[in-house]
Coordinates of C-alpha atoms and ligand atoms in Angstrom, one line a residue:
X1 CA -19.9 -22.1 -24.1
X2 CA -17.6 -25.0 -23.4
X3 CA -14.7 -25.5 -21.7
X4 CA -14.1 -28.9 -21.2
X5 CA -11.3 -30.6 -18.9
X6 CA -11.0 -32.8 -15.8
X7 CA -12.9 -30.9 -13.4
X8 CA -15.3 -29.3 -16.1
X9 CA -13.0 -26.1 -16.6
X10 CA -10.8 -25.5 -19.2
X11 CA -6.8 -26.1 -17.9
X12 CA -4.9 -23.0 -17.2
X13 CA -1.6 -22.4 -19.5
X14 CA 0.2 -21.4 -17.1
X15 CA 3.7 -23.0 -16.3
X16 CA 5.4 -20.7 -13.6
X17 CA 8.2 -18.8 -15.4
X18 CA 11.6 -19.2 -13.3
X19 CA 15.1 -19.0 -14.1
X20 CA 16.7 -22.5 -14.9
X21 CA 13.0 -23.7 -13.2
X22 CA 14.2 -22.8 -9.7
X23 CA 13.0 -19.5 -8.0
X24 CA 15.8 -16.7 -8.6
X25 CA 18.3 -16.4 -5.9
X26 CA 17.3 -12.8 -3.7
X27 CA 19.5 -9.7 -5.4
X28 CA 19.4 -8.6 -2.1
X29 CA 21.1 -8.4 1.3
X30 CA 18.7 -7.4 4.4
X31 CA 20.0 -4.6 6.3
X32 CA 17.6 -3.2 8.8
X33 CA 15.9 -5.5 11.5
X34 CA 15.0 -3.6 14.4
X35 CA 12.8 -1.0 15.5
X36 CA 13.6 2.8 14.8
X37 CA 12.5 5.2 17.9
X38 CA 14.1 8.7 18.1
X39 CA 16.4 7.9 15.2
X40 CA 17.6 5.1 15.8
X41 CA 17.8 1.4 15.6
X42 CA 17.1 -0.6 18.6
X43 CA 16.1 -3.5 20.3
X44 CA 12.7 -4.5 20.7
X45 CA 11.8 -4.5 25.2
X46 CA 11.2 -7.7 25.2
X47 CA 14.1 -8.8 23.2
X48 CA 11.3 -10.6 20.8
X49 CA 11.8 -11.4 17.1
X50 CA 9.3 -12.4 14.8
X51 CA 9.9 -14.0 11.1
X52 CA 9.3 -12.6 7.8
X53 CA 8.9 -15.3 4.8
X54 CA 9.5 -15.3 1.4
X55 CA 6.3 -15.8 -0.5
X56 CA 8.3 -17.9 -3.0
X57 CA 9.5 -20.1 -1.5
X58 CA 7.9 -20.1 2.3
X59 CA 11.0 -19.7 3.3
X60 CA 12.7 -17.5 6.0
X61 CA 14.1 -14.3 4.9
X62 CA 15.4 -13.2 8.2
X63 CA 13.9 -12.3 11.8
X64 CA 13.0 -9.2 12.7
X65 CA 12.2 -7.1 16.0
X66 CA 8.9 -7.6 17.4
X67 CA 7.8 -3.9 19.0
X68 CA 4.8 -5.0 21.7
X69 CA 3.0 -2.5 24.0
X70 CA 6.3 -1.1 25.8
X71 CA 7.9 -0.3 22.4
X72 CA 4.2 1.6 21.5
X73 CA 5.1 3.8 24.8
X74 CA 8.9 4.4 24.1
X75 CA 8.1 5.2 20.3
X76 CA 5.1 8.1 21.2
X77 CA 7.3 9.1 24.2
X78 CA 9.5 10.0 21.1
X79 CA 7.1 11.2 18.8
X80 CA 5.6 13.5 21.4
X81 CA 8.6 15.4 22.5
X82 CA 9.7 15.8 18.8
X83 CA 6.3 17.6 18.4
X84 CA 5.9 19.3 21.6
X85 CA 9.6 20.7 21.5
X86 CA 11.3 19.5 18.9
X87 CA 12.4 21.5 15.7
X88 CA 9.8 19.8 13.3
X89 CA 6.5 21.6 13.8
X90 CA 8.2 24.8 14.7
X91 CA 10.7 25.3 11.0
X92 CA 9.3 27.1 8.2
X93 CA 7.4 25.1 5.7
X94 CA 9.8 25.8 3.1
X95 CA 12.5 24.1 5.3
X96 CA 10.1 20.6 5.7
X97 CA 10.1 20.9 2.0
X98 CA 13.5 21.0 1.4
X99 CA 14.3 18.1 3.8
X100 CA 11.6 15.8 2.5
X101 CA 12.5 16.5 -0.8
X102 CA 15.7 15.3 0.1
X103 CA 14.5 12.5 1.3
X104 CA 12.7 11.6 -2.0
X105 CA 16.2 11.7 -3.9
X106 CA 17.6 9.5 -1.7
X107 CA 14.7 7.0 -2.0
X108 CA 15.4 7.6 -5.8
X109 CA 18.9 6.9 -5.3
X110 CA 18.4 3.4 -3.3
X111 CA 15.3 2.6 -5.3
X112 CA 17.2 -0.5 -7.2
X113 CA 18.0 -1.8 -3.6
X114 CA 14.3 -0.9 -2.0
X115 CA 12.7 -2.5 -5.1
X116 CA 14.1 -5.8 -5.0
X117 CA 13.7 -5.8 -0.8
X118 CA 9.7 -5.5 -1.5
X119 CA 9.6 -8.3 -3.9
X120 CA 11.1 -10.1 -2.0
X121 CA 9.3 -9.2 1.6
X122 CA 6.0 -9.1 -0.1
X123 CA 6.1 -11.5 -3.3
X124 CA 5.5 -8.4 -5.6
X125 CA 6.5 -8.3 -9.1
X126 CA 9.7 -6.3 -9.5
X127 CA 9.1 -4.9 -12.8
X128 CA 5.2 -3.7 -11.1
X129 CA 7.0 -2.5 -8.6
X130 CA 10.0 -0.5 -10.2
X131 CA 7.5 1.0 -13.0
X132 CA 4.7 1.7 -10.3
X133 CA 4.9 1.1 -7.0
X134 CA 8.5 3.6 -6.3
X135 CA 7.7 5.9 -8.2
X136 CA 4.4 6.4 -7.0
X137 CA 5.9 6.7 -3.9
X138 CA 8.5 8.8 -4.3
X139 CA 5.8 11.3 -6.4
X140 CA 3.7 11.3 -2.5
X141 CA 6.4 12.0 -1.1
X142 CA 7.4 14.5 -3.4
X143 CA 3.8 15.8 -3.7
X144 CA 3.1 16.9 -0.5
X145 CA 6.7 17.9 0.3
X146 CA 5.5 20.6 -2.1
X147 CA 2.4 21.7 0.0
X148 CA 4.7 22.0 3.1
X149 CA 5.0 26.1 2.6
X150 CA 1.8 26.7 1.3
X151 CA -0.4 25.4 4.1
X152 CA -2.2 28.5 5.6
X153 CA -6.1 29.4 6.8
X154 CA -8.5 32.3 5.7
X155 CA -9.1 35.9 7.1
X156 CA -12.7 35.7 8.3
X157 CA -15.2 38.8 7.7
X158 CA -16.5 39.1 11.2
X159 CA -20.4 40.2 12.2
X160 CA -19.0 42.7 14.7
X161 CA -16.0 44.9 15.5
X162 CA -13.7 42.0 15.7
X163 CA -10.6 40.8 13.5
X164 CA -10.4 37.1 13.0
X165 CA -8.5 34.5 11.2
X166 CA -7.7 30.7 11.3
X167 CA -4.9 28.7 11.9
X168 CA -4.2 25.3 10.2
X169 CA -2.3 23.7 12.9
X170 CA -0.8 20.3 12.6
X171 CA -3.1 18.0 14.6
X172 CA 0.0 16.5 16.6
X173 CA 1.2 12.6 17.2
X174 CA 0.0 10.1 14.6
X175 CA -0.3 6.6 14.7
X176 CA -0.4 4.9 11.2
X177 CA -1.0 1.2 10.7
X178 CA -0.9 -0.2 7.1
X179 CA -1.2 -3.2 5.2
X180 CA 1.4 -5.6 2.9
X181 CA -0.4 -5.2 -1.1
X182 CA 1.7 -2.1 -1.7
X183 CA 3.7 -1.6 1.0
X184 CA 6.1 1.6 0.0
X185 CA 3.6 3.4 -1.3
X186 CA 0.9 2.8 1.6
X187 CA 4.0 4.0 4.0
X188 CA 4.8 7.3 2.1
X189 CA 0.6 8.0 1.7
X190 CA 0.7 7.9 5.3
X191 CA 3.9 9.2 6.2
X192 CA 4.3 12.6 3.3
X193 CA 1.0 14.5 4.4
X194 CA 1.4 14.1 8.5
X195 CA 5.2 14.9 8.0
X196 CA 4.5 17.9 5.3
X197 CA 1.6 19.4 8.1
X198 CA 4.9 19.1 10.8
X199 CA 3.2 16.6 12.5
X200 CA 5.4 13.5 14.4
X201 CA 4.4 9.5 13.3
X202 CA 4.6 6.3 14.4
X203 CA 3.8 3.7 11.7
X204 CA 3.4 0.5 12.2
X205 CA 4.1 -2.1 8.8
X206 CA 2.0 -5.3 8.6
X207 CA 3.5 -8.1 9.8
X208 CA 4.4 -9.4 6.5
X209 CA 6.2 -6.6 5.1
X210 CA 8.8 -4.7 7.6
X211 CA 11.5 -4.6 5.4
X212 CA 11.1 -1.7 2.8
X213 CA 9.8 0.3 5.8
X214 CA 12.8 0.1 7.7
X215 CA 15.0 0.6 5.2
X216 CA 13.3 3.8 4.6
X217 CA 13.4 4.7 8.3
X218 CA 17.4 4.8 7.3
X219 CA 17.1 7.1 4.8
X220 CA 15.0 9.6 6.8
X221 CA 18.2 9.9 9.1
X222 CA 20.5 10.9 6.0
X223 CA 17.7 13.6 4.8
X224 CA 17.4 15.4 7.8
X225 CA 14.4 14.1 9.9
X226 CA 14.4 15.1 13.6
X227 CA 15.4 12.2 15.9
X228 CA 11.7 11.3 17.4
X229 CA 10.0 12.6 13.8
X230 CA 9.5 9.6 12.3
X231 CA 9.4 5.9 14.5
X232 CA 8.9 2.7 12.7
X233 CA 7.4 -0.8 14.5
X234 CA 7.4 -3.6 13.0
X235 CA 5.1 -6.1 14.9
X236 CA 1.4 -7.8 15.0
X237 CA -1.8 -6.0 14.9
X238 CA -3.3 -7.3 18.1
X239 CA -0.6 -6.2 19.8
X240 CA 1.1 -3.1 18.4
X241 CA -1.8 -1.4 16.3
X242 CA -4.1 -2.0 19.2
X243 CA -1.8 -0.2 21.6
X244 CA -1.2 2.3 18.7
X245 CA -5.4 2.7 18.8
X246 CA -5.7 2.7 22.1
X247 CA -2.8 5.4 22.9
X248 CA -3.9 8.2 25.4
X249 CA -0.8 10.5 23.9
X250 CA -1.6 10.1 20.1
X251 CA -4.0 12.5 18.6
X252 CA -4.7 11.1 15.5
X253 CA -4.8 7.3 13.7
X254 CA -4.9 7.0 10.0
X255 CA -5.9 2.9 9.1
X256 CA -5.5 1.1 6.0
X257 CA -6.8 -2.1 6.2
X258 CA -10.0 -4.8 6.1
X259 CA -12.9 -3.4 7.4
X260 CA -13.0 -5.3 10.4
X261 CA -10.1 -4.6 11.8
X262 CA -10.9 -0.8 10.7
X263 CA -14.1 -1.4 13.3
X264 CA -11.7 -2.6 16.5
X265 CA -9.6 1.0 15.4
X266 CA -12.6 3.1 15.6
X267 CA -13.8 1.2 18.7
X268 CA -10.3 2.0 20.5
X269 CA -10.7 5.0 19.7
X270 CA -14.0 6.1 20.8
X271 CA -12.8 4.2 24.4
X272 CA -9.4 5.9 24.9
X273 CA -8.9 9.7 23.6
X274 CA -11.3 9.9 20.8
X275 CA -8.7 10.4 18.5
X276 CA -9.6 11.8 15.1
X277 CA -9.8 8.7 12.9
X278 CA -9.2 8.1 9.1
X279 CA -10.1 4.8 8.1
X280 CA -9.4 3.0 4.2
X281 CA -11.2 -0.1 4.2
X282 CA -12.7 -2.9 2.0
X283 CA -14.3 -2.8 -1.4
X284 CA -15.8 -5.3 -3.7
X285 CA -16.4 -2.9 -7.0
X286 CA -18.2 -3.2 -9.7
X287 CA -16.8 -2.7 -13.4
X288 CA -19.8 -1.9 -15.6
X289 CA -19.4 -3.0 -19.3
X290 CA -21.6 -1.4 -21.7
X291 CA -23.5 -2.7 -25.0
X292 CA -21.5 0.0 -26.8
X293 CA -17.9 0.0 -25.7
X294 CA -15.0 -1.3 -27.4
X295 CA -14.7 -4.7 -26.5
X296 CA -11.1 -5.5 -26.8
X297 CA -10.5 -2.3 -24.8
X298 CA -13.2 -3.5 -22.1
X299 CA -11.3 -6.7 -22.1
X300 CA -7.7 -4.9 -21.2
X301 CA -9.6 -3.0 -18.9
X302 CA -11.3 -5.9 -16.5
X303 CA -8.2 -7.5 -16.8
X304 CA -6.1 -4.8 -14.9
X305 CA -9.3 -4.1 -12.4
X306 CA -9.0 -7.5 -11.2
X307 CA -5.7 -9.2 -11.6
X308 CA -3.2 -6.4 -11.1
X309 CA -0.8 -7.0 -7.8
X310 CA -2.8 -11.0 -7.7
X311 CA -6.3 -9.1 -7.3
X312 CA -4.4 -7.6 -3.7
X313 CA -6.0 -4.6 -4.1
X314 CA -8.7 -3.2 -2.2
X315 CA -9.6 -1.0 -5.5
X316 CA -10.2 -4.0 -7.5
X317 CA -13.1 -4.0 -9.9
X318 CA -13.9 -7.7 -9.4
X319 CA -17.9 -7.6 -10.4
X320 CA -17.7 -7.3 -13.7
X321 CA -21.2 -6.8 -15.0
X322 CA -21.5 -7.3 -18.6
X323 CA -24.5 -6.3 -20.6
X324 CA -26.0 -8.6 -22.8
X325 CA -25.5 -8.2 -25.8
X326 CA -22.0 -8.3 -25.5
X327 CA -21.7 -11.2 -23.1
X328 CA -20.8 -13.8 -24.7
X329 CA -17.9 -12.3 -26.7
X330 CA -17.3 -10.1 -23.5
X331 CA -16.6 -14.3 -21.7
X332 CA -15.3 -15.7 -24.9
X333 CA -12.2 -12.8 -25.2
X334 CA -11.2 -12.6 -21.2
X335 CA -10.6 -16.2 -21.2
X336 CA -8.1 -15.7 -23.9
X337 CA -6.8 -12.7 -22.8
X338 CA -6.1 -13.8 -19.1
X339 CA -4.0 -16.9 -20.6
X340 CA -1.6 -14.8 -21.6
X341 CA -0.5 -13.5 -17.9
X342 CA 2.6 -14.5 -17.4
X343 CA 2.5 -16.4 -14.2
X344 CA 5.9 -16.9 -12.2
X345 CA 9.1 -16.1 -10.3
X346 CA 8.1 -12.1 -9.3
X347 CA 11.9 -11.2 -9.4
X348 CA 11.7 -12.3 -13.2
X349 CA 11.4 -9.8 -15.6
X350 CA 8.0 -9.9 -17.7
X351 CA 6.4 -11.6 -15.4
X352 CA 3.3 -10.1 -14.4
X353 CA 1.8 -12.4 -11.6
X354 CA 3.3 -13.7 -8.8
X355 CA 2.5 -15.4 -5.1
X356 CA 0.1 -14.6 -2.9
X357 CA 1.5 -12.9 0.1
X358 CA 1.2 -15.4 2.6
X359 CA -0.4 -18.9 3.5
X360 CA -3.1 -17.5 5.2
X361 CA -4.2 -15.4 2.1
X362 CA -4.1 -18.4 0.0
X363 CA -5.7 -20.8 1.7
X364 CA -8.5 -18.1 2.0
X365 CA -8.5 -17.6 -1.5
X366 CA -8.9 -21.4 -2.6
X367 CA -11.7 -21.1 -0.4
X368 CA -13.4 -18.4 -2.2
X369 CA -12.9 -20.7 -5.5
X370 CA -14.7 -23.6 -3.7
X371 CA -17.6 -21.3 -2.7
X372 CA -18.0 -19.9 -6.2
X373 CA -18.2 -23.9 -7.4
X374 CA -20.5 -24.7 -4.0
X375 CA -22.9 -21.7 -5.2
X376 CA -23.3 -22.7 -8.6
X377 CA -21.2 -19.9 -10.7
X378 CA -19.7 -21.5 -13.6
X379 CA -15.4 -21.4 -13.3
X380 CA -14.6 -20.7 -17.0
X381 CA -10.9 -20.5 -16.4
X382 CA -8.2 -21.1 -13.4
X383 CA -9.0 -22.1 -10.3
X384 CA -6.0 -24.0 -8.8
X385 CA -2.3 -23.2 -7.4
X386 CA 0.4 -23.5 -9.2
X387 CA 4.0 -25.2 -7.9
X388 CA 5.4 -27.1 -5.5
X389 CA 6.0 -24.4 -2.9
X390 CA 5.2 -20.8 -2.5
X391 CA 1.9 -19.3 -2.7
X392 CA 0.9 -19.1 -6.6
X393 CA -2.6 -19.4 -7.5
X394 CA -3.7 -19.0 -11.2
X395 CA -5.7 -16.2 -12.4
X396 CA -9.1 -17.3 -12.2
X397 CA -12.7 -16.4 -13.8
X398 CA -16.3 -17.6 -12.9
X399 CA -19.1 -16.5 -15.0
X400 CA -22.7 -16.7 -14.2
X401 CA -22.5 -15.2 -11.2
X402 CA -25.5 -14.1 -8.9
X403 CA -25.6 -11.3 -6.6
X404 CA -26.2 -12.8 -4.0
X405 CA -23.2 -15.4 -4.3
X406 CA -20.0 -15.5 -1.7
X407 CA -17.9 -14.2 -4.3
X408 CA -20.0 -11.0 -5.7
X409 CA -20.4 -10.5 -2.1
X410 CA -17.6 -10.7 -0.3
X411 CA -14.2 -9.2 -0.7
X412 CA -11.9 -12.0 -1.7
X413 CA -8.3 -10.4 -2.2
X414 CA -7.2 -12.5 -4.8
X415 CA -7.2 -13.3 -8.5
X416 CA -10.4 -13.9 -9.0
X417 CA -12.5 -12.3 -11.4
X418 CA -16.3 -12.7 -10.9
X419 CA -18.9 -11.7 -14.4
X420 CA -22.5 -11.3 -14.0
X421 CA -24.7 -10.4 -17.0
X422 CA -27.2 -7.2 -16.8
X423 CA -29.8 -6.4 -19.7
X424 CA -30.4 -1.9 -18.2
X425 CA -28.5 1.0 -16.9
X426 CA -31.4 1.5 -14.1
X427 CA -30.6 -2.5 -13.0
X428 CA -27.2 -2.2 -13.2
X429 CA -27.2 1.0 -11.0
X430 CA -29.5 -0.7 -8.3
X431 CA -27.2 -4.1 -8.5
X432 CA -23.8 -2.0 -8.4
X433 CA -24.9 -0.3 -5.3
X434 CA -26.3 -3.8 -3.5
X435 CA -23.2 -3.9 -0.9
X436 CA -22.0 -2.6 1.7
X437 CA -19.1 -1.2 0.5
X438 CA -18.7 1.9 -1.3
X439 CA -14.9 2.4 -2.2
X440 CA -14.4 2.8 -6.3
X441 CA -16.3 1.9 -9.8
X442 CA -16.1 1.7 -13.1
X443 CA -18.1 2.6 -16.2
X444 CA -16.7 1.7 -19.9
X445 CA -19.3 2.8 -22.2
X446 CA -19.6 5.5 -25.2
X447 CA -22.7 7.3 -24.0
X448 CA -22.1 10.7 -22.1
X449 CA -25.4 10.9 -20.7
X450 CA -24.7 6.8 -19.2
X451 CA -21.4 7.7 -18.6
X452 CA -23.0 10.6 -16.0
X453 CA -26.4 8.5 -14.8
X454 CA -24.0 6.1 -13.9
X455 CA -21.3 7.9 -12.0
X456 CA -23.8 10.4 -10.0
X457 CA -26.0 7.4 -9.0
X458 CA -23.2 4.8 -8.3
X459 CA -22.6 5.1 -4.1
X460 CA -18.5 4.9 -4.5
X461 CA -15.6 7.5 -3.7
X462 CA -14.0 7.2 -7.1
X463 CA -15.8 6.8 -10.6
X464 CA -13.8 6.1 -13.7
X465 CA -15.3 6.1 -17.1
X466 CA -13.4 4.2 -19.6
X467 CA -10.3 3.3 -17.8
X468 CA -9.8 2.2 -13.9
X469 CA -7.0 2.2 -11.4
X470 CA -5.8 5.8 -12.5
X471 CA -4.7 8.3 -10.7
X472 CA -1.6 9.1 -9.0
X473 CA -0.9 11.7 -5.9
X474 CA -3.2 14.5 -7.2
X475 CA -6.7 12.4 -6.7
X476 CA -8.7 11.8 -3.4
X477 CA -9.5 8.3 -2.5
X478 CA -11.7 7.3 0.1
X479 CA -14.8 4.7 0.7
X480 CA -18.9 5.3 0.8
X481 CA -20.2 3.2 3.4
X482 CA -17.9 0.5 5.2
X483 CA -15.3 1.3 2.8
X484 CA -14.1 3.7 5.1
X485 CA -14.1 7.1 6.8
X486 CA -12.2 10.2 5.3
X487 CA -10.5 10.8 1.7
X488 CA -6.4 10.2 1.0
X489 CA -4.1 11.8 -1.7
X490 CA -4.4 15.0 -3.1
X491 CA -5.4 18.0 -0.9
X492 CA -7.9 16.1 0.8
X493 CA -5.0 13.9 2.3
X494 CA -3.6 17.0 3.7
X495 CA -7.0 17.8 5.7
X496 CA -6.1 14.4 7.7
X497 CA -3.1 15.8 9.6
X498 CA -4.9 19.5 10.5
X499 CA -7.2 21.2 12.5
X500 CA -8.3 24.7 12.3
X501 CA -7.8 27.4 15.2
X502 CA -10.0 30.3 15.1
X503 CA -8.9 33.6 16.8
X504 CA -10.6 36.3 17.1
X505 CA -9.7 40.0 18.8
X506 CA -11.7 43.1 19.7
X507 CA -11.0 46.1 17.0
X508 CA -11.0 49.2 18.8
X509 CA -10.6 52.8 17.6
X510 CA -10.2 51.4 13.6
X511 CA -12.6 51.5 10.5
X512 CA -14.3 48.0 11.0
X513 CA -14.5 46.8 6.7
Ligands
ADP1 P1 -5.3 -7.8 5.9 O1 -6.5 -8.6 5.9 O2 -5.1 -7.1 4.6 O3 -4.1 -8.4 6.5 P2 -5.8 -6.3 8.3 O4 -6.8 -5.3 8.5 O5 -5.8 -7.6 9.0 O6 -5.8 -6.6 6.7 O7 -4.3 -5.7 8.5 C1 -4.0 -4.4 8.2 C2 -3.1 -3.8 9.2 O8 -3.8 -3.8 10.4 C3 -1.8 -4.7 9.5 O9 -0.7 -3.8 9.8 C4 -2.2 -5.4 10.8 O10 -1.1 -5.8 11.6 C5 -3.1 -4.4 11.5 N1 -4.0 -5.0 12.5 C6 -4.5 -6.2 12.6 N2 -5.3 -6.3 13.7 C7 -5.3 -5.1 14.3 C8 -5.9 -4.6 15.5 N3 -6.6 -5.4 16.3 N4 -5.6 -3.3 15.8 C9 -4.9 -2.5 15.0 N5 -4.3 -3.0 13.9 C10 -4.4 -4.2 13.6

């Protein structure tokens, strides 16, 4: 199949849709800028600022306070005392409820406010992230606010004349460092189960995206968080997250992040305190289209898996493999479907792509498109930025892909959709699992007994059959191999922020049953 332009691909559609053809003016004022320890906003030690940039325009949206390793101490000082004597860990569970679930209506409240702040700070389409992103969100938060009174442990039936039970006690300080693709929701993922378990937190946002973090840091006061509960630094990885990693005085770290930097965690880790680690790391997934499945529906599908959020998603099902005999109409319908993305200003409504989040991340990604041309995949569609400023790249497909190309390899973090073409289930299975990640799949095929070979043999945390990206609080996510260490949402989150205490005593003069 041909798609003929300058460069030998066919030339994107896409116009960048802006108001009067000039990015929208921010609906927003910036409110919070400094760090929050013990409740309440202060200076950074140092005195430090750092820039945050709109991914529009590259412009400056406003400095903020740069926490460094002083700020680390202050904020766990903080977090320590609120767990060691504060009210937190100590109230019933049915009061940590009530407070967080307080806390959820008042994000509800200011939700206009806190959506427009993250598309702003993080380029983020504001329809994606009022109809996802906050409420999402808000439902964590909400989730495990309901768990807070019904955390308990089990009775155990003893092989001797002893009574025991078990505690679930929460495991105590916890450093959180999280990333800038969905930056509300991958603060209240962290923040609802360690705060629902009474735990104490100090979070640290990336770099890019402080603001809807801090602002949220304001709300905790007005719901009723303990001063020293909940601290917020905003500040660079190197620096803040490694003296977060490498803190005698926190028990526990819970990472989002590349796998990498989820290695240099571990590593401080294992050479301070051992404190218990959860680590969420890369991915590059496969979505497996089969012979048999609808292939308008497939089509919808692959184009979600890989282009939601500008591919910034760790989850993204960017292999597509295709089986053969619906190839070609599989290639011919994605093209056409993908030029319908609305490509533009992310505060405008209806559109559904915007920039990349920052320089860095685009430059990396136009590199990934060279090395898909360099390797010899075919680029059907896309390819190039878009605009005079600001980090917009189009929405971009290769075909003929090989396995053992940079992009089916590597995780690229951008919009770029990679299809590869299988003929059987038992090749596809062996060429899904040839990587070393391990985080989700997909399967979209008709056949129950596929459907099942697939999923059981497929080395991934999360399987879906006929759909993908679904799931809200109630699932667990979590990688197979360097995707990561430990599951998220759902119960299993809960398990993070824990740890069991057996005790045990003697009966004496009582029926032992
Ligand atoms: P990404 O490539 O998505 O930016 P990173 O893994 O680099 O992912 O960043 C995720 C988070 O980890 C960010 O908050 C970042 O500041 C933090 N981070 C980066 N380097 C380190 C480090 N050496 N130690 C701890 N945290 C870090």
């Amino acid at each position: 199949m041909a798609f003929p332009n300058s460069n030998g691909t066919e030339a994107g559609p896409w116009k960048l849709a802006m108001e009067d053809g000039k990015p929208i003016k921010p609906p927003v004022t910036v409110k919070y800028t400094k760090l929050f320890i013990n409740g309440e906003f202060v200076d950074s030690v140092s005195g430090k600022t750092f820039e945050t940039f709109d991914p529009r325009t590259e412009e400056v949206i406003t400095g903020v306070s740069e926490a460094t390793k002083e700020d680390v101490d202050l904020a766990v000082k903080a977090a320590r005392a609120a767990f060691d004597h504060g009210p937190w860990p100590r109230m019933s569970g049915s009061e940590r409820s009530r407070i967080l679930n307080k806390y959820a209506d008042l994000l509800q409240q200011h939700s206009e406010e806190l959506a427009k702040l993250e598309t702003w700070d993080a380029g983020k389409c504001l329809d994606m992230v009022q109809g996802f992103d906050l409420p999402e969100a808000i439902g964590n938060l909400r989730y495990y606010a309901g768990y807070a009174d019904k955390i308990h442990g089990l009775t155990l039936k003893m092989n001797g004349p002893y009574q025991g039970y078990t505690l679930q006690e929460p495991i105590g300080v916890c450093g959180q460092i999280i990333p800038w693709n969905f930056p509300l929701i991958m603060f209240f993922l962290k923040i609802s189960p360690a705060l629902a378990c009474g735990c104490t937190v100090v979070i640290k946002p990336a770099e890019d995206t402080p603001l809807t973090a801090l602002y949220c840091a304001h709300l905790s006061v007005e719901a009723g968080i303990p001063p020293g509960v909940l601290n917020v630094l905003p500040g660079f990885g190197a620096t803040v997250g490694a003296a977060i990693s490498n803190h005698m005085d926190i028990d526990k770290i819970a990472f989002t992040g590349s796998t990498q930097v989820g290695r240099l965690v571990m590593e401080a880790s294992a050479k301070s305190n051992l404190k218990d680690v959860t680590l969420e790391l890369g991915g590059k997934s496969p979505l497996i289209v089969m012979d048999d499945f609808n292939i308008d529906e497939a089509v919808e599908i692959a184009t979600v898996a890989s282009f939601i959020n500008m591919g910034q998603v760790c989850l993204a099902g960017s292999r597509v493999f295709v089986q053969e005999g619906v190839y070609d109409e599989f290639v011919k319908k994605i093209v056409e479907r993908v030029k319908k993305q609305v490509v533009g200003d992310p505060f405008k409504r209806g559109v559904q792509h915007g920039p990349q989040v920052n320089k860095v991340q685009f430059d990396r990604i136009l590199k990934y498109i060279q090395y898909g041309k360099i390797d010899g995949a075919n680029l059907l569609i896309g390819g190039h930025s878009l605009g005079k400023k600001g980090f917009y790249i189009e929405p971009t497909i290769f075909n003929n892909v090989e396995d053992d190309m940079r992009i089916a390899k590597e995780e690229i973090f951008g919009p770029v959709m990679s299809i590869l073409k299988f003929k059987t289930v038992e090749e596809v299975i062996e060429r899904g699992n040839k990587t070393i990640y391990g985080l989700v799949a997909g399967v979209l095929t008709n056949n129950i007994n596929v459907a099942n070979r697939v999923s059981r043999s497929l080395r991934a945390g999360t399987i879906w059959i006929n759909c993908y990206l679904t799931g809200g609080s109630e699932w667990s996510l979590g990688g197979y191999k360097m995707s990561g260490i430990g599951r998220e949402f759902g119960p299993f989150g809960l398990q993070n922020y824990l740890q069991v205490k057996s005790v045990i005593t003697p009966i004496h003069d009582s029926p032992w049953l």
